[in-house]
Amino acid sequence: MEKKATRDSYGEALVMLAEKRPDLVVLDADLAAATKTGTFKAAYPDRFFDCGIAEANMMGVAAGIATTGKLVFASSFAMFAAGRAFEIVRNSIGYPHLNVKIGATHAGISVGEDGASHQCNEDIALMRAIPGMTVINPADDVEAKAAVLAMADYVGPTYMRFGRLAAPIFNDAATYKFEVGKGVQLKDGKDITIIATGLMVAEAIEAGKALAEQGIDARIINIHTIKPIDRDIIIKAAKETGKIITVEEHSVIGGLGAAVAEVVTEECPVPVIKIGVKDTYGHSGPAVDLLKEFGLCADNIVATAKAALGK
Amino acid sequence: MDEQLKKQLEIAATKVRMGVIEGVYNAKAGHPGGSLSVADTLTYLYNNRMNVDPANPEMADRDRLVLSKGHTAPALYACLAHRGFFPVEELKTLRKIDSRLQGHPVRGKVPGVDMSTGSLGQGISAACGMALSGKISNDTYKVYAVLGDGEIQEGQVWEAAMFAAHYQLDNLVAVVDNNGLQIDGKIGDVMSPYPIDEKFAAFGWHVIVINGHDFDEIEKAFNEAETVLNKPTVIIQRSTKGKGVSFMENQCGWHGKAPNAEEYAKAMEELNAHLAELEA
C-alpha cells in the first residue's frame, strides 16, 4: 500500500486551498521545512509569514488576523502549538472563538529519533479541554487533505493533528468524503469494536483482518474528529458489540480513549480498553520500533482484543 | 492643541474616570489604579483619533484598539460608553453575574471591544496580527495596542516586538502605560523592565516618551507616529497610577481594589469638583 506522511498532505492541501481562497494566510514558527507549510511558502510566498521561534506570539498573531476575516492556518510541531502555546490558544483563540486553524505536525511518539522532548502525547487532551475547539486527527493522505479543505469552510477554532511518519493510504480519493464530527465505520463486526484515530487506524484495519482469520468479528471505526465526537456511532458500537478497544498515538489520559469512555459511561456502560501511551514519556529511536515498543501496532491490538474476549 | 478641544478632552476624561470609579465601586472589585492612569490616552484615542462608528462597531475599515492590559477594562468600557457604543448607565453592571461587562474585555460580547484580553502579554500579538492583515490587503486602518509597564515583563511582548519590527508594521502604535507600579510593588523593584525606551529602540521600534496626562503631548506623539514609515511606534507614557483621585495616586494598593462607600463618595466628590471646575 502506498504511504505518505499526513504532514506532506497538509502542505499540499494548503496549496490546493490557496487556489480557491485568496484570503488564506499561513504562519509558521521556523519549522516550515518540517511541517510542510514550506510547500505553501514556495507556491504563495506573499501569503506565508514566518514568525520565527516564537509560538506564543504566532498564535496571537493568528488570532489578530482572524479578527479581520481572513482564513489563517498557524503551524508548528504539536509540542509547541498545543503545549508551549496552550494558554494563548485558550485565551486569544478559543475564548473569543476565532476562526484560526492550528496545523500541528510531528504529533505522537512516531516523531522518533528526536526523543521525548518533541514527542507530544498530550496535545489531544489539551486541545479537547478548550471550550469550542474542534479537534481533528486524520488517518491518511486522502483524509488529511479532505479535512484541511473541509475545515477551511468551517468557521471556528480548530486543531488539526498531523504526523511525521509515512502512513498507509487506505482511503479512496475518488469516493472519500470528510464530514466533521462523523466517525467512519470501516468494517462491521459483532464481537468487539476497535475505535482508532490517526496513524493507528491503519493498524486497526490490519488487526481487524488478523482477528477475522482467527474467527473474531471486530468492528473497526475511524474517529477523525475527536471533538465534537460522534456519540451515535460509539453508543451503537457499545450496544451491539459490548466491548470497545480504543487505539491512539497519544497518552491514554485525556485523548480518544478518554473521549470514548466519557460517552460510553454516560450512555451505555461497557468495558473500554485503552491502547495508547501509558502515562510515560517516549524516547529516541526509529518510529516503527517505538510504535511496537509502546504497543501501538496491529499485533498488540489483536492480543488485546483476544484477551478482552477471553480467547 | 486648541484650548477648547483640550478642555473638552479633559471633561471627557474626567467623566471616564467617574465611570471607572462607578463601575469598580458597584462591582466591589476591579482595577482602578491602572484604569485611571490610562484614562487620558484612551479618551483621546476614542474621542479624537480613532475612526470608529458606534452605530457600526464591526465596520471593516475601522481603527482597532487592543487593550493588552485588559484588567483596566473599566477605563475602556467607560470610553466606549461615553462614545456611544452602549449606555453609560450600564457601567454600573461591571463584573455582575448578568452583565456583558466582564472583568476583562471580551470580543463579540461588548460593542467596540476589538479583542479579548486579560492574560497579560497576549494583546500585543493580536494587534500585530490585525496590523499584518491590514498590510496584506492594503487596508488603511490603524491598530493601537495599550500595554502596562508591568505587562512587558511577559516574554511574549518581546516576541511581538520583534515581529512588528520585522514585518515593518508602521500601521501599529503601541502605548506603554508607565505608571511605575504593579501588584507586588514598584516595577523597578519587582522585576525591572527599564530602560523601556532603549529596549524598544533596540527591537527596531520608533520610540516616543511623553507625559500621559498632557493632551498636547499625547496628540503630538500620535501625530508623530503617523509620519513614521516602515517601523512600528511605541509611545511610552509616564503616568500616575490612580490619577485624578488623590488618595489612589501612586499607591500600588489601589491596583486591584474597589473603594468602600466612604472612599467612593470622596473619589466622586473630587472628580465632580474637577468636572465643575472644567465646565465653569
PDB file of C-alpha atoms in Angstrom, chain A residues 52-173:
ATOM      1  CA  GLY A  52      10.416  32.817  13.996  1.00  0.00           C
ATOM      2  CA  ILE A  53      10.844  30.574  17.006  1.00  0.00           C
ATOM      3  CA  ALA A  54       8.051  32.280  18.909  1.00  0.00           C
ATOM      4  CA  GLU A  55       4.936  30.116  19.028  1.00  0.00           C
ATOM      5  CA  ALA A  56       3.115  32.163  21.648  1.00  0.00           C
ATOM      6  CA  ASN A  57       3.263  35.274  19.502  1.00  0.00           C
ATOM      7  CA  MET A  58       2.368  33.288  16.389  1.00  0.00           C
ATOM      8  CA  MET A  59      -0.898  32.109  17.949  1.00  0.00           C
ATOM      9  CA  GLY A  60      -1.733  35.668  18.987  1.00  0.00           C
ATOM     10  CA  VAL A  61      -0.918  36.968  15.512  1.00  0.00           C
ATOM     11  CA  ALA A  62      -3.172  34.262  14.051  1.00  0.00           C
ATOM     12  CA  ALA A  63      -5.953  35.426  16.370  1.00  0.00           C
ATOM     13  CA  GLY A  64      -5.486  39.031  15.256  1.00  0.00           C
ATOM     14  CA  ILE A  65      -5.581  38.065  11.580  1.00  0.00           C
ATOM     15  CA  ALA A  66      -8.743  36.039  12.190  1.00  0.00           C
ATOM     16  CA  THR A  67     -10.495  39.097  13.663  1.00  0.00           C
ATOM     17  CA  THR A  68     -10.137  40.773  10.269  1.00  0.00           C
ATOM     18  CA  GLY A  69     -11.960  37.944   8.499  1.00  0.00           C
ATOM     19  CA  LYS A  70      -9.093  36.237   6.707  1.00  0.00           C
ATOM     20  CA  LEU A  71      -8.587  32.474   6.847  1.00  0.00           C
ATOM     21  CA  VAL A  72      -5.440  31.691   8.805  1.00  0.00           C
ATOM     22  CA  PHE A  73      -3.515  28.489   9.460  1.00  0.00           C
ATOM     23  CA  ALA A  74      -0.793  28.545  12.127  1.00  0.00           C
ATOM     24  CA  SER A  75       1.683  25.702  12.193  1.00  0.00           C
ATOM     25  CA  SER A  76       4.313  24.194  14.410  1.00  0.00           C
ATOM     26  CA  PHE A  77       5.065  20.851  15.999  1.00  0.00           C
ATOM     27  CA  ALA A  78       2.249  19.609  18.235  1.00  0.00           C
ATOM     28  CA  MET A  79       4.501  20.014  21.252  1.00  0.00           C
ATOM     29  CA  PHE A  80       4.817  23.746  20.697  1.00  0.00           C
ATOM     30  CA  ALA A  81       1.462  24.508  19.062  1.00  0.00           C
ATOM     31  CA  ALA A  82      -0.623  22.781  21.727  1.00  0.00           C
ATOM     32  CA  GLY A  83       1.913  22.586  24.521  1.00  0.00           C
ATOM     33  CA  ARG A  84       4.017  25.704  24.671  1.00  0.00           C
ATOM     34  CA  ALA A  85       1.308  27.987  23.291  1.00  0.00           C
ATOM     35  CA  PHE A  86      -1.572  26.366  25.179  1.00  0.00           C
ATOM     36  CA  GLU A  87      -2.652  29.381  27.139  1.00  0.00           C
ATOM     37  CA  ILE A  88      -2.501  31.699  24.134  1.00  0.00           C
ATOM     38  CA  VAL A  89      -4.584  29.214  22.146  1.00  0.00           C
ATOM     39  CA  ARG A  90      -7.038  29.074  25.037  1.00  0.00           C
ATOM     40  CA  ASN A  91      -7.329  32.802  25.725  1.00  0.00           C
ATOM     41  CA  SER A  92      -6.596  34.517  22.403  1.00  0.00           C
ATOM     42  CA  ILE A  93      -8.151  31.956  20.020  1.00  0.00           C
ATOM     43  CA  GLY A  94     -10.553  29.736  21.963  1.00  0.00           C
ATOM     44  CA  TYR A  95     -12.168  32.254  24.291  1.00  0.00           C
ATOM     45  CA  PRO A  96     -13.109  34.751  21.540  1.00  0.00           C
ATOM     46  CA  HIS A  97     -13.935  31.718  19.323  1.00  0.00           C
ATOM     47  CA  LEU A  98     -11.793  32.976  16.453  1.00  0.00           C
ATOM     48  CA  ASN A  99     -11.536  31.203  13.135  1.00  0.00           C
ATOM     49  CA  VAL A 100      -7.943  30.035  13.484  1.00  0.00           C
ATOM     50  CA  LYS A 101      -6.837  26.668  12.117  1.00  0.00           C
ATOM     51  CA  ILE A 102      -3.907  25.227  14.017  1.00  0.00           C
ATOM     52  CA  GLY A 103      -1.932  22.794  11.865  1.00  0.00           C
ATOM     53  CA  ALA A 104       0.142  20.764  14.302  1.00  0.00           C
ATOM     54  CA  THR A 105       2.577  18.239  12.881  1.00  0.00           C
ATOM     55  CA  HIS A 106       5.004  15.771  14.476  1.00  0.00           C
ATOM     56  CA  ALA A 107       2.358  14.629  16.910  1.00  0.00           C
ATOM     57  CA  GLY A 108       2.826  11.494  18.969  1.00  0.00           C
ATOM     58  CA  ILE A 109       5.664   9.109  19.533  1.00  0.00           C
ATOM     59  CA  SER A 110       6.345   8.479  15.830  1.00  0.00           C
ATOM     60  CA  VAL A 111       8.452  11.652  15.831  1.00  0.00           C
ATOM     61  CA  GLY A 112      11.100   9.041  16.556  1.00  0.00           C
ATOM     62  CA  GLU A 113      14.730   9.985  16.916  1.00  0.00           C
ATOM     63  CA  ASP A 114      14.182  13.484  18.346  1.00  0.00           C
ATOM     64  CA  GLY A 115      13.041  11.854  21.572  1.00  0.00           C
ATOM     65  CA  ALA A 116      10.524  12.674  24.263  1.00  0.00           C
ATOM     66  CA  SER A 117      11.054  16.447  24.265  1.00  0.00           C
ATOM     67  CA  HIS A 118       9.425  16.524  20.830  1.00  0.00           C
ATOM     68  CA  GLN A 119       7.032  13.572  21.107  1.00  0.00           C
ATOM     69  CA  CYS A 120       3.771  15.217  22.084  1.00  0.00           C
ATOM     70  CA  ASN A 121       1.354  12.672  23.531  1.00  0.00           C
ATOM     71  CA  GLU A 122      -0.725  15.265  25.348  1.00  0.00           C
ATOM     72  CA  ASP A 123      -1.990  17.594  22.612  1.00  0.00           C
ATOM     73  CA  ILE A 124      -5.397  15.981  22.098  1.00  0.00           C
ATOM     74  CA  ALA A 125      -6.061  16.163  25.841  1.00  0.00           C
ATOM     75  CA  LEU A 126      -5.038  19.815  25.989  1.00  0.00           C
ATOM     76  CA  MET A 127      -6.946  20.965  22.927  1.00  0.00           C
ATOM     77  CA  ARG A 128     -10.025  18.895  23.702  1.00  0.00           C
ATOM     78  CA  ALA A 129     -10.364  20.684  27.021  1.00  0.00           C
ATOM     79  CA  ILE A 130     -10.732  24.106  25.384  1.00  0.00           C
ATOM     80  CA  PRO A 131     -14.429  25.002  25.021  1.00  0.00           C
ATOM     81  CA  GLY A 132     -15.485  25.344  21.382  1.00  0.00           C
ATOM     82  CA  MET A 133     -12.290  23.858  19.961  1.00  0.00           C
ATOM     83  CA  THR A 134     -12.722  21.304  17.194  1.00  0.00           C
ATOM     84  CA  VAL A 135     -10.048  18.588  17.210  1.00  0.00           C
ATOM     85  CA  ILE A 136      -9.253  16.671  14.019  1.00  0.00           C
ATOM     86  CA  ASN A 137      -6.786  13.787  13.667  1.00  0.00           C
ATOM     87  CA  PRO A 138      -6.757  12.458  10.102  1.00  0.00           C
ATOM     88  CA  ALA A 139      -5.579   8.917   9.372  1.00  0.00           C
ATOM     89  CA  ASP A 140      -4.112   9.079   5.896  1.00  0.00           C
ATOM     90  CA  ASP A 141      -3.280  11.313   2.966  1.00  0.00           C
ATOM     91  CA  VAL A 142      -6.777  11.270   1.495  1.00  0.00           C
ATOM     92  CA  GLU A 143      -8.439  12.083   4.787  1.00  0.00           C
ATOM     93  CA  ALA A 144      -5.873  14.729   5.732  1.00  0.00           C
ATOM     94  CA  LYS A 145      -6.318  16.672   2.515  1.00  0.00           C
ATOM     95  CA  ALA A 146     -10.098  16.384   2.642  1.00  0.00           C
ATOM     96  CA  ALA A 147     -10.062  17.522   6.266  1.00  0.00           C
ATOM     97  CA  VAL A 148      -7.970  20.612   5.531  1.00  0.00           C
ATOM     98  CA  LEU A 149     -10.269  21.617   2.682  1.00  0.00           C
ATOM     99  CA  ALA A 150     -13.410  20.926   4.714  1.00  0.00           C
ATOM    100  CA  MET A 151     -12.212  22.730   7.828  1.00  0.00           C
ATOM    101  CA  ALA A 152     -11.341  25.795   5.749  1.00  0.00           C
ATOM    102  CA  ASP A 153     -15.074  26.210   5.172  1.00  0.00           C
ATOM    103  CA  TYR A 154     -15.932  25.542   8.807  1.00  0.00           C
ATOM    104  CA  VAL A 155     -15.922  28.684  10.960  1.00  0.00           C
ATOM    105  CA  GLY A 156     -14.389  28.262  14.395  1.00  0.00           C
ATOM    106  CA  PRO A 157     -11.138  27.394  16.145  1.00  0.00           C
ATOM    107  CA  THR A 158      -9.777  24.047  15.003  1.00  0.00           C
ATOM    108  CA  TYR A 159      -6.799  21.945  15.996  1.00  0.00           C
ATOM    109  CA  MET A 160      -5.568  19.613  13.269  1.00  0.00           C
ATOM    110  CA  ARG A 161      -3.043  16.918  14.079  1.00  0.00           C
ATOM    111  CA  PHE A 162      -0.626  15.569  11.502  1.00  0.00           C
ATOM    112  CA  GLY A 163       2.193  13.052  11.667  1.00  0.00           C
ATOM    113  CA  ARG A 164       5.806  12.806  10.609  1.00  0.00           C
ATOM    114  CA  LEU A 165       5.786   9.119   9.725  1.00  0.00           C
ATOM    115  CA  ALA A 166       4.541   7.913   6.346  1.00  0.00           C
ATOM    116  CA  ALA A 167       1.112   6.340   6.853  1.00  0.00           C
ATOM    117  CA  PRO A 168      -0.599   3.802   4.562  1.00  0.00           C
ATOM    118  CA  ILE A 169      -3.163   5.402   2.260  1.00  0.00           C
ATOM    119  CA  PHE A 170      -6.234   3.209   2.719  1.00  0.00           C
ATOM    120  CA  ASN A 171      -8.953   5.686   1.735  1.00  0.00           C
ATOM    121  CA  ASP A 172     -10.004   6.079  -1.872  1.00  0.00           C
ATOM    122  CA  ALA A 173      -9.581   9.673  -3.013  1.00  0.00           C
TER     123      ALA A 173
END
